[in-house]
Amino acid sequence: MTPPRRLRRPLMLAILIVFLLPLVARAALYVAGDTPRSWRDADWSSTKTLPPASEEPGARLVVFTGTTGAWKGIFAVHSWIVFKPAGAKDWTRYDVVGWGRPVRMNNWAADGRWYGNMPVAIADLHGADAERVIPKVEQAIAAYPFNDYGDYRIWPGPNSNSFVAAVLRAVPELQVSLPSNAMGRDFRPGFYAGPTDSRTGVELNLWGLAGIKLAWVEGIEVNLLGLVAGIDLRHPGIKLPGYGRIGFGPGEAVALAR
């Protein structure tokens, strides 16, 4: 059923303003900027955000995101998971990539830059809290269903953000969701109606290509072809395609706030 003719023009104008203009602005910034155009030119080194694992005796789990590179940086961030059980001498990092078998362990420094961009922590658990969830995280990683050659798809997923989102769903007590510009986080194989990833609200979702969410953590979000626009309810702000959340307070402080 198509919208009445008198509503079509305002609807198309709203889609243009909310979903397309932000991407045009992001593309212009990308063209004018000097960000690396190739992975060969990017800095992947450690940011020293995390201490050596041997200097942190307790358990810890961190979820990072970092703006991705080349043209994909217009649309999305990349996300990954880092953890260490109590007493472990090394950090363990898990990502999904688009070549070979998707799930990779320790391909980069745990707190490394992504395409030269500083990572942001959206979840950071220490001590007993981390110790309780790390086994669930390991089980979710082992059970991730899209880890065969050819399973990876940039759009609409499953991609790197689909992987981290699937792990976070297995640990609902974290009450955390990936940023709205983590394209692929909403990928689900089919129609879904139920709790949001944070379990603080509800969502309707079709393959990650269209959907709507209403939740305390996620706020109000509308997904159109994987692009997300919405309103942050907990920490007032807006969410725009390509940019993620824009509002009061730095993104990492808002993400980690409870």
XYZ file of N, CA and C in Angstrom:
774
model
N 0.851 -1.192 0.000
C 0.000 0.000 0.000
C 0.888 1.244 0.000
N 0.750 2.079 -1.031
C 1.587 3.265 -1.149
C 0.985 4.428 -0.384
N 1.827 5.364 0.093
C 1.302 6.530 0.812
C 0.449 7.390 -0.117
N -0.538 8.086 0.436
C -1.311 9.021 -0.391
C -0.386 10.009 -1.081
N -0.790 10.471 -2.261
C 0.082 11.331 -3.065
C 0.515 12.574 -2.307
N -0.349 13.141 -1.488
C -0.005 14.373 -0.787
C 1.067 14.148 0.276
N 1.280 12.851 0.664
C 2.286 12.546 1.676
C 3.612 12.126 1.065
N 3.613 11.826 -0.226
C 4.833 11.285 -0.824
C 5.966 12.310 -0.825
N 5.650 13.538 -1.197
C 6.713 14.540 -1.277
C 7.318 14.839 0.088
N 6.508 15.079 1.160
C 7.121 15.276 2.480
C 7.919 14.066 2.950
N 7.428 12.859 2.620
C 8.148 11.659 3.030
C 9.498 11.570 2.335
N 9.519 11.814 1.035
C 10.776 11.761 0.290
C 11.734 12.850 0.758
N 11.190 14.020 1.075
C 12.032 15.108 1.567
C 12.635 14.749 2.917
N 11.851 14.114 3.791
C 12.360 13.699 5.099
C 13.467 12.664 4.945
N 13.286 11.710 4.043
C 14.323 10.704 3.805
C 15.593 11.367 3.280
N 15.437 12.325 2.383
C 16.587 13.032 1.832
C 17.350 13.765 2.929
N 16.637 14.493 3.762
C 17.289 15.307 4.796
C 17.919 14.435 5.877
N 17.200 13.422 6.330
C 17.646 12.646 7.492
C 18.668 11.579 7.121
N 18.502 10.937 5.969
C 19.349 9.796 5.645
C 20.427 10.093 4.606
N 20.165 10.962 3.646
C 21.117 11.149 2.561
C 22.041 12.345 2.750
N 21.510 13.461 3.221
C 22.360 14.649 3.360
C 23.525 14.432 4.326
N 23.318 13.756 5.470
C 24.473 13.499 6.333
C 25.570 12.710 5.636
N 25.192 11.763 4.779
C 26.205 10.989 4.066
C 26.929 11.828 3.027
N 26.212 12.727 2.387
C 26.862 13.641 1.433
C 27.897 14.494 2.155
N 27.528 14.977 3.343
C 28.470 15.788 4.127
C 29.678 14.963 4.543
N 29.456 13.713 4.966
C 30.564 12.850 5.352
C 31.474 12.571 4.157
N 30.877 12.347 3.004
C 31.676 12.083 1.803
C 32.529 13.284 1.444
N 31.970 14.491 1.594
C 32.741 15.702 1.298
C 33.925 15.838 2.245
N 33.714 15.525 3.525
C 34.804 15.576 4.500
C 35.876 14.554 4.155
N 35.456 13.389 3.705
C 36.413 12.346 3.338
C 37.268 12.781 2.156
N 36.629 13.336 1.145
C 37.364 13.777 -0.046
C 38.346 14.888 0.308
N 37.923 15.795 1.194
C 38.773 16.934 1.543
C 39.856 16.565 2.555
N 39.685 15.457 3.259
C 40.627 15.093 4.307
C 41.837 14.354 3.782
N 42.725 13.994 4.730
C 43.949 13.286 4.367
C 44.019 11.926 5.056
N 42.861 11.329 5.333
C 42.847 10.010 5.939
C 43.398 8.986 4.958
N 44.010 7.897 5.450
C 44.603 6.900 4.555
C 43.568 6.328 3.592
N 43.947 6.214 2.339
C 43.063 5.647 1.328
C 43.249 4.145 1.184
N 44.306 3.608 1.770
C 44.601 2.190 1.664
C 45.080 1.683 3.022
N 44.849 0.392 3.291
C 45.307 -0.187 4.554
C 46.822 -0.150 4.653
N 47.508 -0.135 3.506
C 48.976 -0.093 3.519
C 49.498 1.225 4.064
N 48.726 2.289 3.919
C 49.175 3.621 4.350
C 48.763 3.943 5.784
N 47.979 3.072 6.405
C 47.397 3.386 7.710
C 48.309 2.941 8.855
N 48.107 3.590 9.994
C 48.814 3.255 11.226
C 47.948 2.287 12.033
N 48.481 1.102 12.307
C 47.748 0.078 13.042
C 48.355 -0.171 14.426
N 49.206 0.713 14.870
C 49.968 0.478 16.094
C 49.107 0.620 17.343
N 49.634 0.104 18.455
C 48.963 0.215 19.746
C 48.842 1.668 20.169
N 47.706 2.001 20.765
C 47.503 3.354 21.292
C 47.941 3.475 22.749
N 48.373 2.356 23.338
C 48.754 2.316 24.761
C 47.569 2.642 25.674
N 46.366 2.447 25.166
C 45.174 2.647 25.993
C 45.100 1.590 27.094
N 45.469 0.375 26.765
C 45.471 -0.719 27.725
C 46.876 -0.941 28.263
N 47.004 -1.291 29.541
C 48.312 -1.632 30.075
C 48.718 -3.017 29.580
N 49.991 -3.382 29.684
C 50.354 -4.782 29.422
C 49.514 -5.704 30.295
N 49.075 -6.811 29.738
C 48.193 -7.714 30.480
C 48.821 -8.186 31.778
N 50.138 -8.341 31.773
C 50.826 -8.822 32.973
C 50.779 -7.815 34.115
N 50.479 -6.527 33.778
C 50.415 -5.499 34.808
C 49.006 -5.296 35.338
N 48.061 -6.041 34.806
C 46.671 -5.964 35.283
C 46.253 -7.366 35.722
N 46.405 -7.697 36.987
C 46.183 -9.076 37.425
C 44.737 -9.543 37.329
N 43.780 -8.628 37.462
C 42.376 -9.022 37.429
C 41.866 -9.218 36.014
N 40.640 -9.748 35.938
C 39.994 -9.937 34.639
C 39.528 -8.591 34.094
N 39.448 -8.504 32.773
C 38.953 -7.280 32.145
C 38.407 -7.613 30.758
N 37.342 -6.928 30.380
C 36.757 -7.081 29.046
C 36.428 -5.695 28.498
N 36.848 -5.437 27.252
C 36.623 -4.148 26.612
C 36.065 -4.374 25.212
N 35.060 -3.605 24.846
C 34.556 -3.586 23.473
C 34.954 -2.251 22.859
N 35.683 -2.318 21.745
C 36.175 -1.123 21.062
C 35.446 -0.919 19.733
N 35.353 0.347 19.335
C 34.986 0.678 17.960
C 35.980 1.708 17.434
N 36.203 1.681 16.129
C 37.072 2.665 15.502
C 36.599 2.936 14.093
N 36.644 4.188 13.687
C 36.214 4.543 12.329
C 37.006 3.736 11.318
N 36.318 3.119 10.394
C 37.003 2.290 9.423
C 37.609 3.151 8.321
N 38.324 2.520 7.392
C 39.108 3.282 6.429
C 38.545 3.270 5.026
N 39.257 3.999 4.148
C 38.871 4.169 2.746
C 37.419 4.653 2.679
N 36.698 4.292 1.634
C 35.338 4.808 1.451
C 34.384 4.319 2.529
N 34.698 3.170 3.169
C 33.802 2.646 4.207
C 33.725 3.565 5.420
N 34.770 4.404 5.610
C 34.759 5.337 6.721
C 33.662 6.383 6.622
N 33.099 6.561 5.441
C 31.974 7.484 5.276
C 30.748 6.949 6.005
N 30.613 5.637 6.024
C 29.387 5.019 6.509
C 29.488 4.460 7.916
N 30.659 3.940 8.300
C 30.639 2.994 9.411
C 31.897 3.011 10.262
N 31.756 2.392 11.437
C 32.877 2.055 12.302
C 33.063 0.541 12.279
N 34.237 0.116 12.712
C 34.566 -1.297 12.894
C 34.618 -1.565 14.388
N 34.193 -2.731 14.823
C 34.187 -3.037 16.252
C 34.903 -4.353 16.518
N 35.441 -4.473 17.746
C 36.110 -5.706 18.133
C 36.039 -5.886 19.647
N 36.425 -7.073 20.108
C 36.310 -7.454 21.519
C 37.692 -7.846 22.039
N 38.021 -7.356 23.233
C 39.302 -7.654 23.874
C 39.008 -8.115 25.304
N 39.714 -9.148 25.757
C 39.532 -9.562 27.146
C 40.763 -10.308 27.653
N 40.824 -10.439 28.966
C 41.810 -11.285 29.629
C 41.208 -11.805 30.925
N 41.247 -13.100 31.167
C 40.832 -13.623 32.471
C 41.835 -13.207 33.540
N 41.462 -13.370 34.775
C 42.365 -13.058 35.876
C 43.638 -13.892 35.761
N 44.783 -13.218 35.900
C 46.058 -13.907 35.850
C 46.620 -14.126 34.468
N 45.847 -13.856 33.405
C 46.351 -14.060 32.045
C 47.486 -13.091 31.745
N 48.482 -13.552 31.013
C 49.658 -12.748 30.700
C 49.530 -11.999 29.379
N 48.450 -12.272 28.635
C 48.255 -11.628 27.333
C 46.791 -11.255 27.149
N 46.566 -10.192 26.386
C 45.223 -9.839 25.958
C 44.822 -10.741 24.802
N 43.522 -11.002 24.678
C 42.981 -11.735 23.538
C 42.012 -10.817 22.801
N 42.229 -10.687 21.516
C 41.388 -9.802 20.699
C 40.714 -10.613 19.603
N 39.413 -10.355 19.400
C 38.663 -11.003 18.332
C 38.044 -9.948 17.413
N 38.234 -10.161 16.109
C 37.616 -9.348 15.052
C 37.024 -10.294 14.017
N 36.201 -9.737 13.157
C 35.787 -10.410 11.924
C 36.290 -9.590 10.751
N 36.830 -10.282 9.737
C 37.359 -9.623 8.552
C 36.746 -10.247 7.306
N 37.022 -9.625 6.158
C 36.371 -10.023 4.923
C 37.161 -10.956 4.043
N 38.238 -11.552 4.567
C 38.998 -12.504 3.758
C 39.288 -13.751 4.591
N 39.366 -14.908 3.924
C 39.611 -16.150 4.635
C 38.454 -16.490 5.563
N 38.780 -17.192 6.651
C 37.758 -17.450 7.662
C 37.523 -16.158 8.432
N 36.279 -15.726 8.576
C 36.013 -14.375 9.084
C 36.521 -14.094 10.497
N 36.312 -14.998 11.450
C 36.675 -14.700 12.838
C 38.181 -14.852 13.021
N 38.831 -13.768 13.470
C 40.283 -13.764 13.647
C 40.635 -13.415 15.081
N 41.701 -14.039 15.559
C 42.174 -13.791 16.909
C 43.573 -13.182 16.861
N 43.720 -12.038 17.527
C 45.026 -11.396 17.737
C 45.745 -11.036 16.438
N 44.996 -10.587 15.451
C 45.634 -10.103 14.215
C 46.231 -8.718 14.374
N 45.758 -7.961 15.379
C 46.241 -6.602 15.614
C 46.438 -6.403 17.110
N 47.118 -5.316 17.448
C 47.278 -4.976 18.864
C 45.900 -4.835 19.505
N 45.772 -5.265 20.752
C 44.472 -5.249 21.430
C 43.828 -3.873 21.392
N 44.637 -2.820 21.587
C 44.125 -1.446 21.594
C 44.657 -0.664 20.395
N 44.846 -1.361 19.293
C 45.450 -0.728 18.126
C 44.544 0.275 17.433
N 45.166 1.196 16.731
C 44.402 2.098 15.865
C 43.760 1.283 14.753
N 42.625 1.781 14.266
C 41.975 1.125 13.132
C 42.023 2.089 11.955
N 42.795 1.726 10.939
C 43.040 2.635 9.815
C 43.562 3.979 10.307
N 44.368 3.959 11.348
C 44.942 5.185 11.886
C 44.048 5.933 12.840
N 42.826 5.462 13.052
C 41.864 6.157 13.908
C 41.912 5.603 15.332
N 41.808 6.513 16.312
C 41.800 6.114 17.714
C 40.537 5.312 18.028
N 40.664 4.176 18.698
C 39.472 3.421 19.088
C 38.774 4.056 20.280
N 37.499 3.756 20.404
C 36.673 4.226 21.516
C 36.124 3.000 22.236
N 36.224 2.974 23.556
C 35.658 1.882 24.351
C 34.183 2.157 24.606
N 33.333 1.198 24.257
C 31.901 1.357 24.538
C 31.461 0.436 25.673
N 32.333 -0.464 26.089
C 32.086 -1.291 27.273
C 33.440 -1.605 27.883
N 33.519 -1.572 29.216
C 34.792 -1.818 29.906
C 34.482 -2.381 31.290
N 34.648 -3.689 31.431
C 34.356 -4.366 32.693
C 35.651 -4.834 33.339
N 35.712 -4.716 34.665
C 36.892 -5.106 35.430
C 36.514 -6.153 36.476
N 37.526 -6.898 36.914
C 37.392 -7.754 38.080
C 36.326 -8.818 37.965
N 35.555 -8.966 39.067
C 34.558 -10.033 39.130
C 33.497 -9.898 38.045
N 33.124 -8.669 37.685
C 32.124 -8.467 36.629
C 32.628 -9.030 35.304
N 33.888 -8.755 34.989
C 34.465 -9.281 33.759
C 34.608 -10.797 33.827
N 35.025 -11.289 34.972
C 35.223 -12.741 35.130
C 33.927 -13.497 34.879
N 32.796 -12.917 35.268
C 31.506 -13.589 35.082
C 31.106 -13.653 33.608
N 31.406 -12.621 32.828
C 30.899 -12.579 31.452
C 31.874 -13.160 30.431
N 33.148 -13.232 30.741
C 34.123 -13.723 29.751
C 33.772 -15.127 29.253
N 33.384 -16.092 30.113
C 32.992 -17.403 29.568
C 31.823 -17.319 28.591
N 30.851 -16.441 28.865
C 29.733 -16.275 27.929
C 30.216 -15.708 26.596
N 31.141 -14.758 26.666
C 31.701 -14.168 25.446
C 32.427 -15.242 24.638
N 33.230 -16.060 25.296
C 33.965 -17.115 24.597
C 33.015 -18.123 23.960
N 31.937 -18.460 24.663
C 30.954 -19.386 24.102
C 30.267 -18.785 22.881
N 29.926 -17.498 22.964
C 29.254 -16.837 21.839
C 30.175 -16.754 20.628
N 31.454 -16.505 20.854
C 32.409 -16.458 19.749
C 32.521 -17.829 19.093
N 32.631 -18.872 19.911
C 32.751 -20.223 19.368
C 31.500 -20.641 18.595
N 30.336 -20.107 19.013
C 29.066 -20.499 18.384
C 28.672 -19.587 17.227
N 29.459 -18.572 16.925
C 29.085 -17.626 15.865
C 28.867 -18.386 14.559
N 27.691 -18.267 13.949
C 27.348 -19.155 12.830
C 27.918 -18.750 11.473
N 28.525 -17.577 11.368
C 28.960 -17.101 10.051
C 30.487 -17.055 9.981
N 31.121 -18.187 10.231
C 32.580 -18.246 10.273
C 33.158 -19.180 9.222
N 32.457 -19.361 8.123
C 32.979 -20.151 7.015
C 33.429 -19.236 5.894
N 34.285 -19.748 5.046
C 34.746 -18.990 3.891
C 33.539 -18.526 3.078
N 33.515 -17.241 2.738
C 32.424 -16.698 1.938
C 31.238 -16.205 2.722
N 31.243 -16.398 4.044
C 30.098 -15.943 4.853
C 30.056 -14.431 4.992
N 31.216 -13.777 4.956
C 31.280 -12.332 5.219
C 30.632 -11.551 4.083
N 29.825 -10.561 4.450
C 29.274 -9.595 3.488
C 29.364 -8.206 4.107
N 29.922 -7.264 3.357
C 30.028 -5.899 3.868
C 28.656 -5.351 4.217
N 27.679 -5.577 3.332
C 26.332 -5.029 3.506
C 25.314 -6.028 3.029
N 24.253 -6.243 3.763
C 23.917 -5.661 5.076
C 24.558 -6.409 6.236
N 25.345 -7.413 5.966
C 25.956 -8.283 6.938
C 25.769 -9.728 6.488
N 26.385 -10.647 7.203
C 27.149 -10.502 8.441
C 28.563 -9.976 8.205
N 28.935 -8.958 8.975
C 30.264 -8.366 8.882
C 30.859 -8.238 10.287
N 31.865 -7.386 10.433
C 32.537 -7.274 11.736
C 31.585 -6.810 12.831
N 30.707 -5.887 12.501
C 29.771 -5.386 13.514
C 28.657 -6.392 13.809
N 28.271 -7.180 12.800
C 27.294 -8.250 13.047
C 27.840 -9.232 14.064
N 29.137 -9.527 13.959
C 29.795 -10.458 14.886
C 29.770 -9.922 16.317
N 30.217 -8.705 16.518
C 30.265 -8.158 17.876
C 28.849 -8.015 18.430
N 27.899 -7.599 17.593
C 26.514 -7.485 18.065
C 25.974 -8.840 18.515
N 26.314 -9.900 17.775
C 25.856 -11.233 18.155
C 26.443 -11.643 19.507
N 27.706 -11.292 19.751
C 28.322 -11.619 21.031
C 27.660 -10.825 22.154
N 27.394 -9.541 21.922
C 26.763 -8.716 22.948
C 25.364 -9.220 23.288
N 24.650 -9.756 22.301
C 23.318 -10.307 22.583
C 23.391 -11.499 23.527
N 24.520 -12.192 23.503
C 24.690 -13.348 24.378
C 25.048 -12.942 25.802
N 25.329 -11.646 26.006
C 25.696 -11.145 27.332
C 24.780 -9.962 27.653
N 23.471 -10.206 27.821
C 22.521 -9.100 27.970
C 22.748 -8.267 29.220
N 23.443 -8.832 30.221
C 23.674 -8.057 31.432
C 24.586 -6.863 31.201
N 25.297 -6.841 30.083
C 26.113 -5.669 29.758
C 25.237 -4.449 29.461
N 24.040 -4.684 28.953
C 23.127 -3.604 28.562
C 23.849 -2.568 27.703
N 24.505 -3.056 26.652
C 25.237 -2.178 25.760
C 24.883 -2.523 24.325
N 24.903 -1.525 23.479
C 24.626 -1.704 22.060
C 25.699 -0.982 21.262
N 26.030 -1.508 20.101
C 27.014 -0.850 19.242
C 26.474 0.496 18.760
N 27.374 1.421 18.400
C 26.918 2.719 17.906
C 26.014 2.575 16.685
N 25.188 3.579 16.469
C 24.226 3.504 15.369
C 24.899 3.488 14.004
N 26.167 3.945 13.912
C 26.874 3.882 12.634
C 27.782 2.663 12.540
N 27.545 1.665 13.380
C 28.212 0.369 13.238
C 27.392 -0.455 12.246
N 27.508 -0.112 10.974
C 26.672 -0.740 9.957
C 26.888 -2.252 9.949
N 25.798 -2.984 9.962
C 25.853 -4.430 10.044
C 25.470 -4.956 11.408
N 25.427 -4.086 12.426
C 25.087 -4.550 13.781
C 23.663 -5.067 13.843
N 22.763 -4.567 12.968
C 21.357 -4.962 13.017
C 21.044 -6.152 12.119
N 22.086 -6.717 11.482
C 21.834 -7.870 10.614
C 21.259 -9.031 11.412
N 20.173 -9.573 10.912
C 19.596 -10.808 11.437
C 19.093 -11.611 10.250
N 19.232 -12.930 10.285
C 18.823 -13.747 9.127
C 17.314 -13.941 9.058
N 16.600 -12.880 8.684
C 15.157 -12.968 8.554
C 14.451 -11.874 9.332
N 13.173 -12.071 9.585
C 12.386 -11.105 10.340
C 12.559 -11.359 11.831
N 12.696 -10.269 12.587
C 12.858 -10.389 14.031
C 11.951 -9.385 14.717
N 11.271 -9.840 15.754
C 10.486 -8.970 16.623
C 10.748 -9.414 18.047
N 11.301 -8.505 18.862
C 11.621 -8.886 20.227
C 12.476 -7.851 20.911
N 13.186 -8.259 21.969
C 14.010 -7.306 22.723
C 15.162 -6.766 21.874
N 15.561 -5.539 22.168
C 16.753 -4.984 21.540
C 17.994 -5.665 22.112
N 19.156 -5.370 21.527
C 20.394 -6.001 21.988
C 20.650 -5.741 23.468
N 20.300 -4.551 23.949
C 20.529 -4.202 25.352
C 19.476 -4.793 26.290
N 18.416 -5.354 25.737
C 17.280 -5.888 26.506
C 16.580 -4.792 27.310
N 16.668 -3.548 26.838
C 15.979 -2.462 27.536
C 14.823 -1.897 26.717
N 14.418 -2.606 25.672
C 13.319 -2.145 24.839
C 13.000 -3.175 23.777
N 12.289 -2.757 22.745
C 11.823 -3.681 21.708
C 12.229 -3.175 20.334
N 12.267 -4.114 19.380
C 12.583 -3.745 18.002
C 11.859 -4.645 17.017
N 11.648 -4.105 15.834
C 11.219 -4.856 14.659
C 12.331 -4.730 13.629
N 12.684 -5.846 12.979
C 13.861 -5.841 12.123
C 13.668 -6.831 10.986
N 14.012 -6.401 9.762
C 13.942 -7.281 8.601
C 15.320 -7.330 7.945
N 16.074 -8.399 8.223
C 17.391 -8.638 7.627
C 18.408 -7.538 7.916
N 18.124 -6.635 8.815
C 19.017 -5.500 9.029
C 18.874 -4.427 7.977
N 17.913 -4.587 7.065
C 17.694 -3.617 5.991
C 16.626 -2.592 6.333
N 15.764 -2.940 7.248
C 14.709 -2.022 7.686
C 14.314 -2.409 9.098
N 14.054 -1.391 9.911
C 13.664 -1.710 11.270
C 13.412 -0.473 12.103
N 12.926 -0.714 13.297
C 12.666 0.375 14.236
C 12.929 -0.156 15.649
N 13.479 0.709 16.515
C 13.761 0.345 17.901
C 13.228 1.424 18.827
N 12.768 0.978 19.986
C 12.387 1.881 21.059
C 12.894 1.260 22.352
N 13.950 1.859 22.933
C 14.586 1.274 24.104
C 15.305 2.352 24.890
N 15.599 2.051 26.160
C 16.292 3.009 27.013
C 17.743 3.206 26.555
N 18.433 2.114 26.250
C 19.824 2.217 25.823
C 19.926 2.663 24.366
N 19.191 2.013 23.480
C 19.277 2.356 22.055
C 18.546 3.652 21.709
N 17.584 4.050 22.517
C 16.784 5.225 22.207
C 15.739 4.889 21.156
N 15.414 5.880 20.345
C 14.496 5.692 19.215
C 15.339 5.659 17.947
N 15.251 4.567 17.209
C 16.059 4.415 15.997
C 15.205 3.908 14.851
N 15.463 4.460 13.674
C 14.843 3.981 12.440
C 15.959 3.559 11.498
N 15.871 2.339 11.001
C 16.875 1.775 10.096
C 16.286 1.720 8.694
N 16.990 2.311 7.741
C 16.587 2.272 6.344
C 17.791 1.848 5.523
N 17.739 0.618 5.002
C 18.833 0.057 4.192
C 20.156 0.035 4.957
N 20.074 -0.168 6.265
C 21.274 -0.242 7.088
C 21.742 1.083 7.632
N 21.159 2.184 7.169
C 21.478 3.506 7.695
C 20.517 3.821 8.838
N 21.054 4.359 9.934
C 20.250 4.547 11.142
C 20.175 6.022 11.516
N 18.966 6.482 11.776
C 18.725 7.816 12.323
C 17.873 7.657 13.568
N 18.059 8.572 14.521
C 17.259 8.435 15.727
C 17.583 9.460 16.780
N 17.109 9.183 17.986
C 17.253 10.085 19.135
C 17.775 9.276 20.315
N 18.790 9.799 20.991
C 19.304 9.209 22.220
C 18.460 9.721 23.380
N 17.835 8.828 24.122
C 16.954 9.218 25.218
C 17.711 9.375 26.531
N 18.651 8.477 26.811
C 19.382 8.514 28.092
C 20.246 9.759 28.213
N 20.980 10.048 27.140
C 21.919 11.169 27.105
C 21.553 11.984 25.874
N 20.772 13.044 26.039
C 20.148 13.715 24.895
C 21.104 13.952 23.738
N 20.670 13.517 22.573
C 21.448 13.663 21.362
C 20.673 13.092 20.197
N 21.211 13.285 19.005
C 20.602 12.719 17.812
C 21.579 11.731 17.177
N 21.032 10.848 16.361
C 21.846 9.859 15.654
C 21.629 10.055 14.163
N 22.750 10.212 13.458
C 22.677 10.456 12.025
C 23.506 9.427 11.264
N 23.051 9.017 10.074
C 23.835 8.080 9.270
C 25.254 8.603 9.033
N 26.226 7.732 9.195
C 27.616 8.097 8.988
C 28.284 8.714 10.197
N 27.542 9.478 10.988
C 28.108 10.183 12.128
C 27.911 9.441 13.446
N 26.871 8.635 13.542
C 26.533 8.054 14.829
C 25.854 9.087 15.703
N 26.139 9.014 17.007
C 25.499 9.916 17.957
C 26.175 11.274 17.963
N 25.362 12.339 17.969
C 25.836 13.716 18.116
C 25.061 14.320 19.276
N 25.776 14.721 20.318
C 25.075 15.269 21.475
C 26.037 15.749 22.523
N 25.542 15.875 23.759
C 26.347 16.384 24.859
C 27.246 15.285 25.396
N 28.497 15.640 25.677
C 29.432 14.689 26.255
C 30.149 13.896 25.206
N 31.417 13.514 25.475
C 32.154 12.699 24.520
C 31.530 11.328 24.376
N 31.666 10.758 23.191
C 31.014 9.504 22.902
C 31.379 8.384 23.831
N 32.677 8.272 24.205
C 33.069 7.170 25.074
C 32.486 7.304 26.463
N 32.398 8.535 26.978
C 31.821 8.747 28.315
C 30.351 8.383 28.318
N 29.652 8.742 27.259
C 28.232 8.427 27.163
C 28.025 6.928 27.043
N 28.850 6.273 26.218
C 28.697 4.832 26.011
C 28.933 4.071 27.299
N 29.880 4.524 28.115
C 30.237 3.797 29.322
C 29.369 4.181 30.523
N 28.564 5.235 30.387
C 27.727 5.673 31.497
C 26.633 4.655 31.790
N 26.295 4.533 33.061
C 25.213 3.628 33.471
C 24.160 4.411 34.257
